[in-house]
PDB file of C-alpha atoms in Angstrom:
ATOM      1  CA  UNK A  28       0.000   0.000   0.000  1.00 43.00           C
ATOM      2  CA  UNK A  29       0.924   3.620  -0.367  1.00 46.00           C
ATOM      3  CA  UNK A  30       0.933   4.782   3.236  1.00 48.00           C
ATOM      4  CA  UNK A  31      -1.545   7.353   4.564  1.00 51.00           C
ATOM      5  CA  UNK A  32      -0.989  10.090   1.954  1.00 52.00           C
ATOM      6  CA  UNK A  33       1.454  11.114  -0.745  1.00 55.00           C
ATOM      7  CA  UNK A  34       1.805  14.662  -2.059  1.00 50.00           C
ATOM      8  CA  UNK A  35       3.031  15.591  -5.533  1.00 58.00           C
ATOM      9  CA  UNK A  36       2.888  19.256  -6.573  1.00 65.00           C
ATOM     10  CA  UNK A  37      -0.859  19.990  -6.836  1.00 85.00           C
ATOM     11  CA  UNK A  38      -1.920  16.370  -6.372  1.00 90.00           C
ATOM     12  CA  UNK A  39      -2.568  14.412  -3.200  1.00 92.00           C
ATOM     13  CA  UNK A  40      -2.813  10.604  -3.270  1.00 93.00           C
ATOM     14  CA  UNK A  41      -4.504   9.035  -0.262  1.00 92.00           C
ATOM     15  CA  UNK A  42      -4.528   5.355   0.581  1.00 92.00           C
ATOM     16  CA  UNK A  43      -7.953   4.346   1.940  1.00 92.00           C
ATOM     17  CA  UNK A  44      -9.745   7.689   2.165  1.00 92.00           C
ATOM     18  CA  UNK A  45     -12.713   7.343   4.512  1.00 90.00           C
ATOM     19  CA  UNK A  46     -16.076   8.519   3.193  1.00 89.00           C
ATOM     20  CA  UNK A  47     -19.011   9.578   5.329  1.00 78.00           C
ATOM     21  CA  UNK A  48     -16.961   9.336   8.534  1.00 76.00           C
ATOM     22  CA  UNK A  49     -15.528   5.938   7.686  1.00 77.00           C
ATOM     23  CA  UNK A  50     -18.715   4.201   6.510  1.00 80.00           C
ATOM     24  CA  UNK A  51     -16.817   3.321   3.319  1.00 90.00           C
ATOM     25  CA  UNK A  52     -13.233   3.708   2.131  1.00 93.00           C
ATOM     26  CA  UNK A  53     -11.855   4.629  -1.276  1.00 95.00           C
ATOM     27  CA  UNK A  54      -8.943   2.258  -1.963  1.00 95.00           C
ATOM     28  CA  UNK A  55      -6.910   5.051  -3.589  1.00 95.00           C
ATOM     29  CA  UNK A  56      -8.091   8.665  -3.814  1.00 95.00           C
ATOM     30  CA  UNK A  57      -6.349  11.129  -6.100  1.00 96.00           C
ATOM     31  CA  UNK A  58      -7.120  14.757  -5.330  1.00 95.00           C
ATOM     32  CA  UNK A  59      -6.148  17.549  -7.704  1.00 94.00           C
ATOM     33  CA  UNK A  60      -8.667  19.421  -9.890  1.00 93.00           C
ATOM     34  CA  UNK A  61     -11.077  16.561  -9.137  1.00 95.00           C
ATOM     35  CA  UNK A  62     -11.576  13.964  -6.456  1.00 96.00           C
ATOM     36  CA  UNK A  63     -10.929  10.658  -8.203  1.00 97.00           C
ATOM     37  CA  UNK A  64     -11.585   7.302  -6.585  1.00 97.00           C
ATOM     38  CA  UNK A  65      -9.971   4.017  -7.529  1.00 97.00           C
ATOM     39  CA  UNK A  66     -11.551   0.808  -6.280  1.00 97.00           C
ATOM     40  CA  UNK A  67      -9.525  -2.393  -6.614  1.00 96.00           C
ATOM     41  CA  UNK A  68     -11.068  -5.854  -6.838  1.00 96.00           C
ATOM     42  CA  UNK A  69      -8.336  -8.488  -7.064  1.00 93.00           C
ATOM     43  CA  UNK A  70      -8.710 -12.139  -8.018  1.00 91.00           C
ATOM     44  CA  UNK A  71      -9.320 -13.203  -4.391  1.00 92.00           C
ATOM     45  CA  UNK A  72     -11.894 -10.455  -3.715  1.00 94.00           C
ATOM     46  CA  UNK A  73     -15.655 -10.730  -4.077  1.00 94.00           C
ATOM     47  CA  UNK A  74     -18.016  -8.113  -5.488  1.00 95.00           C
ATOM     48  CA  UNK A  75     -20.391  -8.324  -2.518  1.00 95.00           C
ATOM     49  CA  UNK A  76     -19.607  -4.818  -1.209  1.00 93.00           C
ATOM     50  CA  UNK A  77     -19.265  -3.180  -4.635  1.00 96.00           C
ATOM     51  CA  UNK A  78     -22.881  -1.862  -4.903  1.00 96.00           C
ATOM     52  CA  UNK A  79     -22.568  -0.063  -1.544  1.00 94.00           C
ATOM     53  CA  UNK A  80     -19.110   1.233  -2.503  1.00 96.00           C
ATOM     54  CA  UNK A  81     -20.431   2.535  -5.832  1.00 96.00           C
ATOM     55  CA  UNK A  82     -23.222   4.391  -3.995  1.00 96.00           C
ATOM     56  CA  UNK A  83     -20.796   5.899  -1.446  1.00 96.00           C
ATOM     57  CA  UNK A  84     -18.307   6.962  -4.141  1.00 97.00           C
ATOM     58  CA  UNK A  85     -21.171   8.515  -6.091  1.00 96.00           C
ATOM     59  CA  UNK A  86     -21.927  10.951  -3.285  1.00 96.00           C
ATOM     60  CA  UNK A  87     -18.364  12.324  -3.140  1.00 96.00           C
ATOM     61  CA  UNK A  88     -16.009  11.582  -6.032  1.00 97.00           C
ATOM     62  CA  UNK A  89     -15.972  13.457  -9.331  1.00 97.00           C
ATOM     63  CA  UNK A  90     -14.546  10.488 -11.229  1.00 98.00           C
ATOM     64  CA  UNK A  91     -14.079   6.807 -10.401  1.00 98.00           C
ATOM     65  CA  UNK A  92     -12.517   3.721 -11.917  1.00 98.00           C
ATOM     66  CA  UNK A  93     -12.673   0.079 -10.970  1.00 98.00           C
ATOM     67  CA  UNK A  94      -9.430  -1.847 -11.338  1.00 97.00           C
ATOM     68  CA  UNK A  95     -10.620  -5.411 -11.602  1.00 96.00           C
ATOM     69  CA  UNK A  96      -9.230  -8.903 -12.118  1.00 95.00           C
ATOM     70  CA  UNK A  97     -10.321 -10.635 -15.342  1.00 93.00           C
ATOM     71  CA  UNK A  98     -12.619 -13.029 -13.486  1.00 93.00           C
ATOM     72  CA  UNK A  99     -14.739 -10.143 -12.110  1.00 95.00           C
ATOM     73  CA  UNK A 100     -15.015  -8.054 -15.287  1.00 94.00           C
ATOM     74  CA  UNK A 101     -18.439  -9.063 -16.595  1.00 94.00           C
ATOM     75  CA  UNK A 102     -20.209  -9.132 -13.238  1.00 95.00           C
ATOM     76  CA  UNK A 103     -18.617  -5.842 -12.168  1.00 95.00           C
ATOM     77  CA  UNK A 104     -19.661  -3.986 -15.323  1.00 92.00           C
ATOM     78  CA  UNK A 105     -23.298  -4.689 -14.517  1.00 93.00           C
ATOM     79  CA  UNK A 106     -22.889  -3.045 -11.097  1.00 95.00           C
ATOM     80  CA  UNK A 107     -21.278   0.203 -12.290  1.00 97.00           C
ATOM     81  CA  UNK A 108     -22.938   3.412 -13.479  1.00 97.00           C
ATOM     82  CA  UNK A 109     -21.837   4.735 -16.870  1.00 96.00           C
ATOM     83  CA  UNK A 110     -19.575   7.408 -15.356  1.00 97.00           C
ATOM     84  CA  UNK A 111     -17.239   4.812 -13.827  1.00 98.00           C
ATOM     85  CA  UNK A 112     -14.165   3.735 -15.771  1.00 97.00           C
ATOM     86  CA  UNK A 113     -13.071   0.108 -15.893  1.00 97.00           C
ATOM     87  CA  UNK A 114      -9.471  -1.172 -15.980  1.00 97.00           C
ATOM     88  CA  UNK A 115      -8.691  -4.885 -16.179  1.00 96.00           C
ATOM     89  CA  UNK A 116      -5.626  -6.096 -14.292  1.00 95.00           C
ATOM     90  CA  UNK A 117      -4.073  -9.297 -15.605  1.00 93.00           C
ATOM     91  CA  UNK A 118      -1.380 -11.040 -13.556  1.00 89.00           C
ATOM     92  CA  UNK A 119       1.111 -13.166 -15.457  1.00 90.00           C
ATOM     93  CA  UNK A 120       2.955 -16.255 -14.197  1.00 91.00           C
ATOM     94  CA  UNK A 121       6.130 -14.187 -13.692  1.00 94.00           C
ATOM     95  CA  UNK A 122       4.253 -11.871 -11.274  1.00 88.00           C
ATOM     96  CA  UNK A 123       3.981  -8.917 -13.637  1.00 92.00           C
ATOM     97  CA  UNK A 124       0.641  -7.167 -13.954  1.00 91.00           C
ATOM     98  CA  UNK A 125      -0.724  -5.599 -17.133  1.00 93.00           C
ATOM     99  CA  UNK A 126      -3.471  -2.970 -16.992  1.00 95.00           C
ATOM    100  CA  UNK A 127      -5.935  -2.560 -19.869  1.00 96.00           C
ATOM    101  CA  UNK A 128      -8.516   0.244 -19.908  1.00 97.00           C
ATOM    102  CA  UNK A 129     -11.889  -1.159 -20.941  1.00 95.00           C
ATOM    103  CA  UNK A 130     -14.004   1.953 -20.346  1.00 95.00           C
ATOM    104  CA  UNK A 131     -13.117   5.607 -19.840  1.00 96.00           C
ATOM    105  CA  UNK A 132     -14.338   7.363 -16.728  1.00 96.00           C
ATOM    106  CA  UNK A 133     -16.603  10.428 -16.958  1.00 97.00           C
ATOM    107  CA  UNK A 134     -17.645  13.213 -14.618  1.00 97.00           C
ATOM    108  CA  UNK A 135     -20.103  12.289 -11.865  1.00 97.00           C
ATOM    109  CA  UNK A 136     -22.741  15.005 -11.830  1.00 94.00           C
ATOM    110  CA  UNK A 137     -24.596  13.844  -8.729  1.00 94.00           C
ATOM    111  CA  UNK A 138     -22.273  14.372  -5.768  1.00 96.00           C
ATOM    112  CA  UNK A 139     -23.946  15.271  -2.489  1.00 96.00           C
ATOM    113  CA  UNK A 140     -22.698  18.533  -0.910  1.00 97.00           C
ATOM    114  CA  UNK A 141     -23.288  17.439   2.694  1.00 97.00           C
ATOM    115  CA  UNK A 142     -21.473  14.123   2.196  1.00 96.00           C
ATOM    116  CA  UNK A 143     -18.665  15.996   0.447  1.00 96.00           C
ATOM    117  CA  UNK A 144     -18.423  18.387   3.429  1.00 97.00           C
ATOM    118  CA  UNK A 145     -18.067  15.357   5.728  1.00 95.00           C
ATOM    119  CA  UNK A 146     -14.560  14.846   4.293  1.00 95.00           C
ATOM    120  CA  UNK A 147     -13.595  17.853   6.424  1.00 96.00           C
ATOM    121  CA  UNK A 148     -12.617  17.594  10.038  1.00 94.00           C
ATOM    122  CA  UNK A 149     -14.638  19.747  12.409  1.00 95.00           C
ATOM    123  CA  UNK A 150     -11.943  22.452  12.847  1.00 95.00           C
ATOM    124  CA  UNK A 151     -11.600  22.694   9.046  1.00 96.00           C
ATOM    125  CA  UNK A 152     -15.356  23.160   8.616  1.00 97.00           C
ATOM    126  CA  UNK A 153     -15.367  25.802  11.369  1.00 97.00           C
ATOM    127  CA  UNK A 154     -12.514  27.690   9.694  1.00 96.00           C
ATOM    128  CA  UNK A 155     -14.289  27.795   6.334  1.00 97.00           C
ATOM    129  CA  UNK A 156     -17.529  28.984   7.959  1.00 97.00           C
ATOM    130  CA  UNK A 157     -15.595  31.587   9.954  1.00 96.00           C
ATOM    131  CA  UNK A 158     -14.127  32.869   6.661  1.00 96.00           C
ATOM    132  CA  UNK A 159     -17.718  33.122   5.383  1.00 96.00           C
ATOM    133  CA  UNK A 160     -18.489  35.394   8.391  1.00 95.00           C
ATOM    134  CA  UNK A 161     -20.755  32.999  10.240  1.00 94.00           C
ATOM    135  CA  UNK A 162     -21.319  34.109  13.850  1.00 93.00           C
ATOM    136  CA  UNK A 163     -19.158  32.325  16.419  1.00 93.00           C
ATOM    137  CA  UNK A 164     -22.172  30.886  18.260  1.00 93.00           C
ATOM    138  CA  UNK A 165     -23.261  29.020  15.113  1.00 91.00           C
ATOM    139  CA  UNK A 166     -19.784  27.468  14.902  1.00 95.00           C
ATOM    140  CA  UNK A 167     -20.249  25.662  18.239  1.00 94.00           C
ATOM    141  CA  UNK A 168     -22.978  23.334  16.978  1.00 92.00           C
ATOM    142  CA  UNK A 169     -22.515  19.640  16.236  1.00 94.00           C
ATOM    143  CA  UNK A 170     -20.350  18.902  13.229  1.00 93.00           C
ATOM    144  CA  UNK A 171     -23.345  17.643  11.221  1.00 95.00           C
ATOM    145  CA  UNK A 172     -24.920  21.113  11.567  1.00 96.00           C
ATOM    146  CA  UNK A 173     -21.660  22.639  10.338  1.00 97.00           C
ATOM    147  CA  UNK A 174     -21.701  20.392   7.267  1.00 97.00           C
ATOM    148  CA  UNK A 175     -25.304  21.412   6.579  1.00 97.00           C
ATOM    149  CA  UNK A 176     -24.323  25.091   6.856  1.00 97.00           C
ATOM    150  CA  UNK A 177     -21.458  24.601   4.413  1.00 97.00           C
ATOM    151  CA  UNK A 178     -23.704  22.832   1.915  1.00 97.00           C
ATOM    152  CA  UNK A 179     -26.208  25.709   2.081  1.00 96.00           C
ATOM    153  CA  UNK A 180     -23.621  28.504   2.073  1.00 96.00           C
ATOM    154  CA  UNK A 181     -21.629  27.436  -0.976  1.00 96.00           C
ATOM    155  CA  UNK A 182     -22.355  26.165  -4.440  1.00 95.00           C
ATOM    156  CA  UNK A 183     -21.433  22.512  -4.943  1.00 94.00           C
ATOM    157  CA  UNK A 184     -18.596  23.591  -7.254  1.00 95.00           C
ATOM    158  CA  UNK A 185     -17.127  26.041  -4.729  1.00 97.00           C
ATOM    159  CA  UNK A 186     -17.570  23.605  -1.837  1.00 97.00           C
ATOM    160  CA  UNK A 187     -15.793  20.907  -3.817  1.00 96.00           C
ATOM    161  CA  UNK A 188     -12.890  23.260  -4.543  1.00 96.00           C
ATOM    162  CA  UNK A 189     -12.611  24.228  -0.842  1.00 97.00           C
ATOM    163  CA  UNK A 190     -12.743  20.591   0.285  1.00 97.00           C
ATOM    164  CA  UNK A 191     -10.038  19.609  -2.235  1.00 96.00           C
ATOM    165  CA  UNK A 192      -7.850  22.529  -1.178  1.00 95.00           C
ATOM    166  CA  UNK A 193      -8.308  21.727   2.517  1.00 95.00           C
ATOM    167  CA  UNK A 194      -7.457  18.057   2.029  1.00 94.00           C
ATOM    168  CA  UNK A 195      -4.354  18.951   0.027  1.00 92.00           C
ATOM    169  CA  UNK A 196      -3.011  21.268   2.735  1.00 90.00           C
ATOM    170  CA  UNK A 197      -3.942  18.998   5.658  1.00 88.00           C
ATOM    171  CA  UNK A 198      -0.703  18.358   7.543  1.00 76.00           C
ATOM    172  CA  UNK A 199      -1.639  15.118   9.287  1.00 76.00           C
ATOM    173  CA  UNK A 200      -3.522  12.035   8.143  1.00 71.00           C
ATOM    174  CA  UNK A 201      -4.688   9.430  10.693  1.00 61.00           C
ATOM    175  CA  UNK A 202      -2.223  10.610  13.328  1.00 50.00           C
ATOM    176  CA  UNK A 203       0.721  10.191  10.928  1.00 46.00           C
ATOM    177  CA  UNK A 204       2.457  12.881   8.915  1.00 47.00           C
ATOM    178  CA  UNK A 205       1.694  12.877   5.217  1.00 47.00           C
ATOM    179  CA  UNK A 206       4.417  11.563   2.938  1.00 43.00           C
ATOM    180  CA  UNK A 207       6.108  14.271   0.912  1.00 43.00           C
TER     181      UNK A 207
END
């Protein structure tokens, strides 16, 4: 695995990004001008959780691709919306893996602003609301109220940009420093 997070210029790569406060995890998230999710289903995996993962990704990520072993390809395609890309991973006897893109990914136009805001930690949400001149007393509410305020205060496009920016400048991930 990649470690908690890797930064590269204007791109942040996160191993196992939690969605909706950990209800689901993106195997690999790539954050730059979009939030991109990569879900990996290897030969030994099952597709049992894939429908729930697809739904969770759909509330947050702008683009998604499934990297899937040959044996899962047909069944997986039936579970994916059209905006998901599909990449087949084939492992050879010598251990090498070849990747073959079967379907391009497209923009997801149905992200949910509140679920997107839940990627922020409470202090990050408070800071953004403070910058929007919300009164201090409204910043003391439960974090879910803060996420609702953010979703109402900003367009989905602007909220997405602020969330991406905040994640990219976050200094710590899961109590470990981000990899540089």
